[in-house]
């Protein structure tokens, strides 16, 4: 079963890209360095990072532009505005063994939707495409323990309860958590 990553987790690439790993991290509210885009009027800006690490003995040319990212927010998965003017993409950078490269990206969305953010990334490595990988998280979430049968009060609790419910349904009848 395919499971999304949690923002901050590393995702190991498969097959011909084995040894590369990707991470979406640093999800936080932040104003862009070159000023707000007019298209983002009334929206709240946030920033995140995408880091690629090479754990092989060969070097790879990494490419990550705006068309290779999809940022969705809220329960309905509405598209966020990706500010390409303020974002720092990875454009054909050679990542040598045991080295990393990081893109810093700015996006904007309705403030009420930022408790649930999904970021999908598909890298181009040399001339090949990696699989698409998904990270889920939120802004201003505070971790708390969730008891079985407890009422979900925060967005993190709601997301955790949804994931738990989904996994139980996938496991089938008769399985216990």
PDB file of N, CA and C in Angstrom, residues 66-114:
ATOM      1  N   UNK A  66       8.968  24.460 -10.959  1.00  0.00           N
ATOM      2  CA  UNK A  66       7.588  24.597 -10.489  1.00  0.00           C
ATOM      3  C   UNK A  66       6.642  23.555 -11.070  1.00  0.00           C
ATOM      4  N   UNK A  67       6.833  23.085 -12.280  1.00  0.00           N
ATOM      5  CA  UNK A  67       5.954  22.079 -12.875  1.00  0.00           C
ATOM      6  C   UNK A  67       6.114  20.693 -12.270  1.00  0.00           C
ATOM      7  N   UNK A  68       7.125  20.511 -11.453  1.00  0.00           N
ATOM      8  CA  UNK A  68       7.381  19.218 -10.833  1.00  0.00           C
ATOM      9  C   UNK A  68       6.888  19.157  -9.391  1.00  0.00           C
ATOM     10  N   UNK A  69       6.190  20.201  -8.970  1.00  0.00           N
ATOM     11  CA  UNK A  69       5.637  20.289  -7.623  1.00  0.00           C
ATOM     12  C   UNK A  69       4.149  20.538  -7.712  1.00  0.00           C
ATOM     13  N   UNK A  70       3.411  19.940  -6.807  1.00  0.00           N
ATOM     14  CA  UNK A  70       1.986  20.225  -6.696  1.00  0.00           C
ATOM     15  C   UNK A  70       1.697  20.411  -5.214  1.00  0.00           C
ATOM     16  N   UNK A  71       1.187  21.587  -4.866  1.00  0.00           N
ATOM     17  CA  UNK A  71       0.909  21.916  -3.460  1.00  0.00           C
ATOM     18  C   UNK A  71      -0.592  22.065  -3.314  1.00  0.00           C
ATOM     19  N   UNK A  72      -1.168  21.275  -2.417  1.00  0.00           N
ATOM     20  CA  UNK A  72      -2.617  21.285  -2.161  1.00  0.00           C
ATOM     21  C   UNK A  72      -2.856  21.557  -0.690  1.00  0.00           C
ATOM     22  N   UNK A  73      -3.944  22.277  -0.391  1.00  0.00           N
ATOM     23  CA  UNK A  73      -4.241  22.632   1.001  1.00  0.00           C
ATOM     24  C   UNK A  73      -5.696  22.354   1.327  1.00  0.00           C
ATOM     25  N   UNK A  74      -5.963  22.204   2.624  1.00  0.00           N
ATOM     26  CA  UNK A  74      -7.329  22.034   3.116  1.00  0.00           C
ATOM     27  C   UNK A  74      -7.865  20.632   2.893  1.00  0.00           C
ATOM     28  N   UNK A  75      -9.045  20.402   3.442  1.00  0.00           N
ATOM     29  CA  UNK A  75      -9.685  19.086   3.367  1.00  0.00           C
ATOM     30  C   UNK A  75     -10.086  18.717   1.940  1.00  0.00           C
ATOM     31  N   UNK A  76     -10.344  19.725   1.097  1.00  0.00           N
ATOM     32  CA  UNK A  76     -10.749  19.461  -0.285  1.00  0.00           C
ATOM     33  C   UNK A  76      -9.567  19.408  -1.246  1.00  0.00           C
ATOM     34  N   UNK A  77      -8.349  19.642  -0.773  1.00  0.00           N
ATOM     35  CA  UNK A  77      -7.170  19.558  -1.622  1.00  0.00           C
ATOM     36  C   UNK A  77      -7.121  20.621  -2.702  1.00  0.00           C
ATOM     37  N   UNK A  78      -7.455  21.856  -2.344  1.00  0.00           N
ATOM     38  CA  UNK A  78      -7.413  22.942  -3.313  1.00  0.00           C
ATOM     39  C   UNK A  78      -5.970  23.341  -3.591  1.00  0.00           C
ATOM     40  N   UNK A  79      -5.710  23.765  -4.820  1.00  0.00           N
ATOM     41  CA  UNK A  79      -4.359  24.144  -5.220  1.00  0.00           C
ATOM     42  C   UNK A  79      -3.915  25.403  -4.493  1.00  0.00           C
ATOM     43  N   UNK A  80      -2.670  25.393  -4.040  1.00  0.00           N
ATOM     44  CA  UNK A  80      -2.067  26.586  -3.454  1.00  0.00           C
ATOM     45  C   UNK A  80      -1.359  27.349  -4.573  1.00  0.00           C
ATOM     46  N   UNK A  81      -1.162  28.636  -4.372  1.00  0.00           N
ATOM     47  CA  UNK A  81      -0.427  29.465  -5.317  1.00  0.00           C
ATOM     48  C   UNK A  81       1.059  29.265  -5.069  1.00  0.00           C
ATOM     49  N   UNK A  82       1.809  28.772  -6.059  1.00  0.00           N
ATOM     50  CA  UNK A  82       3.255  28.590  -5.953  1.00  0.00           C
ATOM     51  C   UNK A  82       3.932  29.813  -6.555  1.00  0.00           C
ATOM     52  N   UNK A  83       4.632  30.563  -5.743  1.00  0.00           N
ATOM     53  CA  UNK A  83       5.281  31.807  -6.165  1.00  0.00           C
ATOM     54  C   UNK A  83       6.641  31.483  -6.777  1.00  0.00           C
ATOM     55  N   UNK A  84       6.668  31.298  -8.079  1.00  0.00           N
ATOM     56  CA  UNK A  84       7.901  30.914  -8.769  1.00  0.00           C
ATOM     57  C   UNK A  84       8.933  32.037  -8.758  1.00  0.00           C
ATOM     58  N   UNK A  85       8.482  33.293  -8.655  1.00  0.00           N
ATOM     59  CA  UNK A  85       9.415  34.429  -8.664  1.00  0.00           C
ATOM     60  C   UNK A  85      10.267  34.453  -7.396  1.00  0.00           C
ATOM     61  N   UNK A  86       9.690  34.085  -6.259  1.00  0.00           N
ATOM     62  CA  UNK A  86      10.413  34.109  -4.992  1.00  0.00           C
ATOM     63  C   UNK A  86      11.078  32.776  -4.653  1.00  0.00           C
ATOM     64  N   UNK A  87      10.660  31.719  -5.294  1.00  0.00           N
ATOM     65  CA  UNK A  87      11.195  30.389  -4.983  1.00  0.00           C
ATOM     66  C   UNK A  87      12.572  30.185  -5.600  1.00  0.00           C
ATOM     67  N   UNK A  88      13.362  29.374  -4.934  1.00  0.00           N
ATOM     68  CA  UNK A  88      14.706  29.029  -5.410  1.00  0.00           C
ATOM     69  C   UNK A  88      14.694  27.551  -5.793  1.00  0.00           C
ATOM     70  N   UNK A  89      14.569  27.283  -7.083  1.00  0.00           N
ATOM     71  CA  UNK A  89      14.472  25.916  -7.583  1.00  0.00           C
ATOM     72  C   UNK A  89      15.854  25.307  -7.754  1.00  0.00           C
ATOM     73  N   UNK A  90      15.888  24.038  -8.113  1.00  0.00           N
ATOM     74  CA  UNK A  90      17.132  23.337  -8.415  1.00  0.00           C
ATOM     75  C   UNK A  90      17.133  23.122  -9.925  1.00  0.00           C
ATOM     76  N   UNK A  91      18.059  23.756 -10.616  1.00  0.00           N
ATOM     77  CA  UNK A  91      18.051  23.707 -12.072  1.00  0.00           C
ATOM     78  C   UNK A  91      19.344  23.088 -12.593  1.00  0.00           C
ATOM     79  N   UNK A  92      19.343  21.764 -12.757  1.00  0.00           N
ATOM     80  CA  UNK A  92      20.480  21.068 -13.339  1.00  0.00           C
ATOM     81  C   UNK A  92      21.731  21.086 -12.478  1.00  0.00           C
ATOM     82  N   UNK A  93      21.562  20.927 -11.171  1.00  0.00           N
ATOM     83  CA  UNK A  93      22.695  20.948 -10.245  1.00  0.00           C
ATOM     84  C   UNK A  93      23.263  19.544 -10.075  1.00  0.00           C
ATOM     85  N   UNK A  94      24.579  19.395 -10.212  1.00  0.00           N
ATOM     86  CA  UNK A  94      25.231  18.092 -10.022  1.00  0.00           C
ATOM     87  C   UNK A  94      25.436  17.835  -8.538  1.00  0.00           C
ATOM     88  N   UNK A  95      24.807  16.776  -8.042  1.00  0.00           N
ATOM     89  CA  UNK A  95      24.933  16.405  -6.633  1.00  0.00           C
ATOM     90  C   UNK A  95      25.898  15.227  -6.557  1.00  0.00           C
ATOM     91  N   UNK A  96      27.043  15.469  -5.964  1.00  0.00           N
ATOM     92  CA  UNK A  96      28.086  14.454  -5.852  1.00  0.00           C
ATOM     93  C   UNK A  96      27.831  13.555  -4.646  1.00  0.00           C
ATOM     94  N   UNK A  97      28.524  12.426  -4.563  1.00  0.00           N
ATOM     95  CA  UNK A  97      28.301  11.496  -3.446  1.00  0.00           C
ATOM     96  C   UNK A  97      28.416  12.187  -2.084  1.00  0.00           C
ATOM     97  N   UNK A  98      27.496  11.794  -1.217  1.00  0.00           N
ATOM     98  CA  UNK A  98      27.439  12.286   0.161  1.00  0.00           C
ATOM     99  C   UNK A  98      27.230  13.795   0.244  1.00  0.00           C
ATOM    100  N   UNK A  99      26.542  14.350  -0.754  1.00  0.00           N
ATOM    101  CA  UNK A  99      26.222  15.768  -0.768  1.00  0.00           C
ATOM    102  C   UNK A  99      24.718  15.958  -0.894  1.00  0.00           C
ATOM    103  N   UNK A 100      24.253  17.168  -0.582  1.00  0.00           N
ATOM    104  CA  UNK A 100      22.829  17.509  -0.652  1.00  0.00           C
ATOM    105  C   UNK A 100      22.638  18.796  -1.455  1.00  0.00           C
ATOM    106  N   UNK A 101      21.415  18.956  -1.947  1.00  0.00           N
ATOM    107  CA  UNK A 101      21.008  20.194  -2.585  1.00  0.00           C
ATOM    108  C   UNK A 101      19.584  20.490  -2.119  1.00  0.00           C
ATOM    109  N   UNK A 102      19.293  21.773  -1.854  1.00  0.00           N
ATOM    110  CA  UNK A 102      17.989  22.150  -1.295  1.00  0.00           C
ATOM    111  C   UNK A 102      17.356  23.276  -2.102  1.00  0.00           C
ATOM    112  N   UNK A 103      16.065  23.121  -2.378  1.00  0.00           N
ATOM    113  CA  UNK A 103      15.257  24.172  -2.982  1.00  0.00           C
ATOM    114  C   UNK A 103      14.422  24.798  -1.873  1.00  0.00           C
ATOM    115  N   UNK A 104      14.291  26.135  -1.902  1.00  0.00           N
ATOM    116  CA  UNK A 104      13.457  26.850  -0.944  1.00  0.00           C
ATOM    117  C   UNK A 104      12.279  27.410  -1.732  1.00  0.00           C
ATOM    118  N   UNK A 105      11.072  27.000  -1.359  1.00  0.00           N
ATOM    119  CA  UNK A 105       9.892  27.327  -2.148  1.00  0.00           C
ATOM    120  C   UNK A 105       8.874  28.109  -1.334  1.00  0.00           C
ATOM    121  N   UNK A 106       8.231  29.074  -2.003  1.00  0.00           N
ATOM    122  CA  UNK A 106       7.207  29.901  -1.380  1.00  0.00           C
ATOM    123  C   UNK A 106       5.874  29.653  -2.064  1.00  0.00           C
ATOM    124  N   UNK A 107       4.846  29.519  -1.262  1.00  0.00           N
ATOM    125  CA  UNK A 107       3.493  29.323  -1.771  1.00  0.00           C
ATOM    126  C   UNK A 107       2.551  30.142  -0.900  1.00  0.00           C
ATOM    127  N   UNK A 108       1.312  30.276  -1.367  1.00  0.00           N
ATOM    128  CA  UNK A 108       0.320  31.029  -0.599  1.00  0.00           C
ATOM    129  C   UNK A 108      -1.039  30.356  -0.736  1.00  0.00           C
ATOM    130  N   UNK A 109      -1.822  30.441   0.323  1.00  0.00           N
ATOM    131  CA  UNK A 109      -3.165  29.852   0.333  1.00  0.00           C
ATOM    132  C   UNK A 109      -3.986  30.532   1.418  1.00  0.00           C
ATOM    133  N   UNK A 110      -5.257  30.199   1.464  1.00  0.00           N
ATOM    134  CA  UNK A 110      -6.145  30.715   2.497  1.00  0.00           C
ATOM    135  C   UNK A 110      -5.656  30.243   3.864  1.00  0.00           C
ATOM    136  N   UNK A 111      -5.564  31.145   4.817  1.00  0.00           N
ATOM    137  CA  UNK A 111      -5.030  30.825   6.144  1.00  0.00           C
ATOM    138  C   UNK A 111      -5.766  29.671   6.818  1.00  0.00           C
ATOM    139  N   UNK A 112      -7.071  29.595   6.632  1.00  0.00           N
ATOM    140  CA  UNK A 112      -7.868  28.550   7.275  1.00  0.00           C
ATOM    141  C   UNK A 112      -7.542  27.163   6.729  1.00  0.00           C
ATOM    142  N   UNK A 113      -6.932  27.071   5.552  1.00  0.00           N
ATOM    143  CA  UNK A 113      -6.628  25.782   4.922  1.00  0.00           C
ATOM    144  C   UNK A 113      -5.240  25.260   5.256  1.00  0.00           C
ATOM    145  N   UNK A 114      -4.422  26.037   5.929  1.00  0.00           N
ATOM    146  CA  UNK A 114      -3.023  25.677   6.130  1.00  0.00           C
ATOM    147  C   UNK A 114      -2.783  24.602   7.184  1.00  0.00           C
TER     148      UNK A 114
END
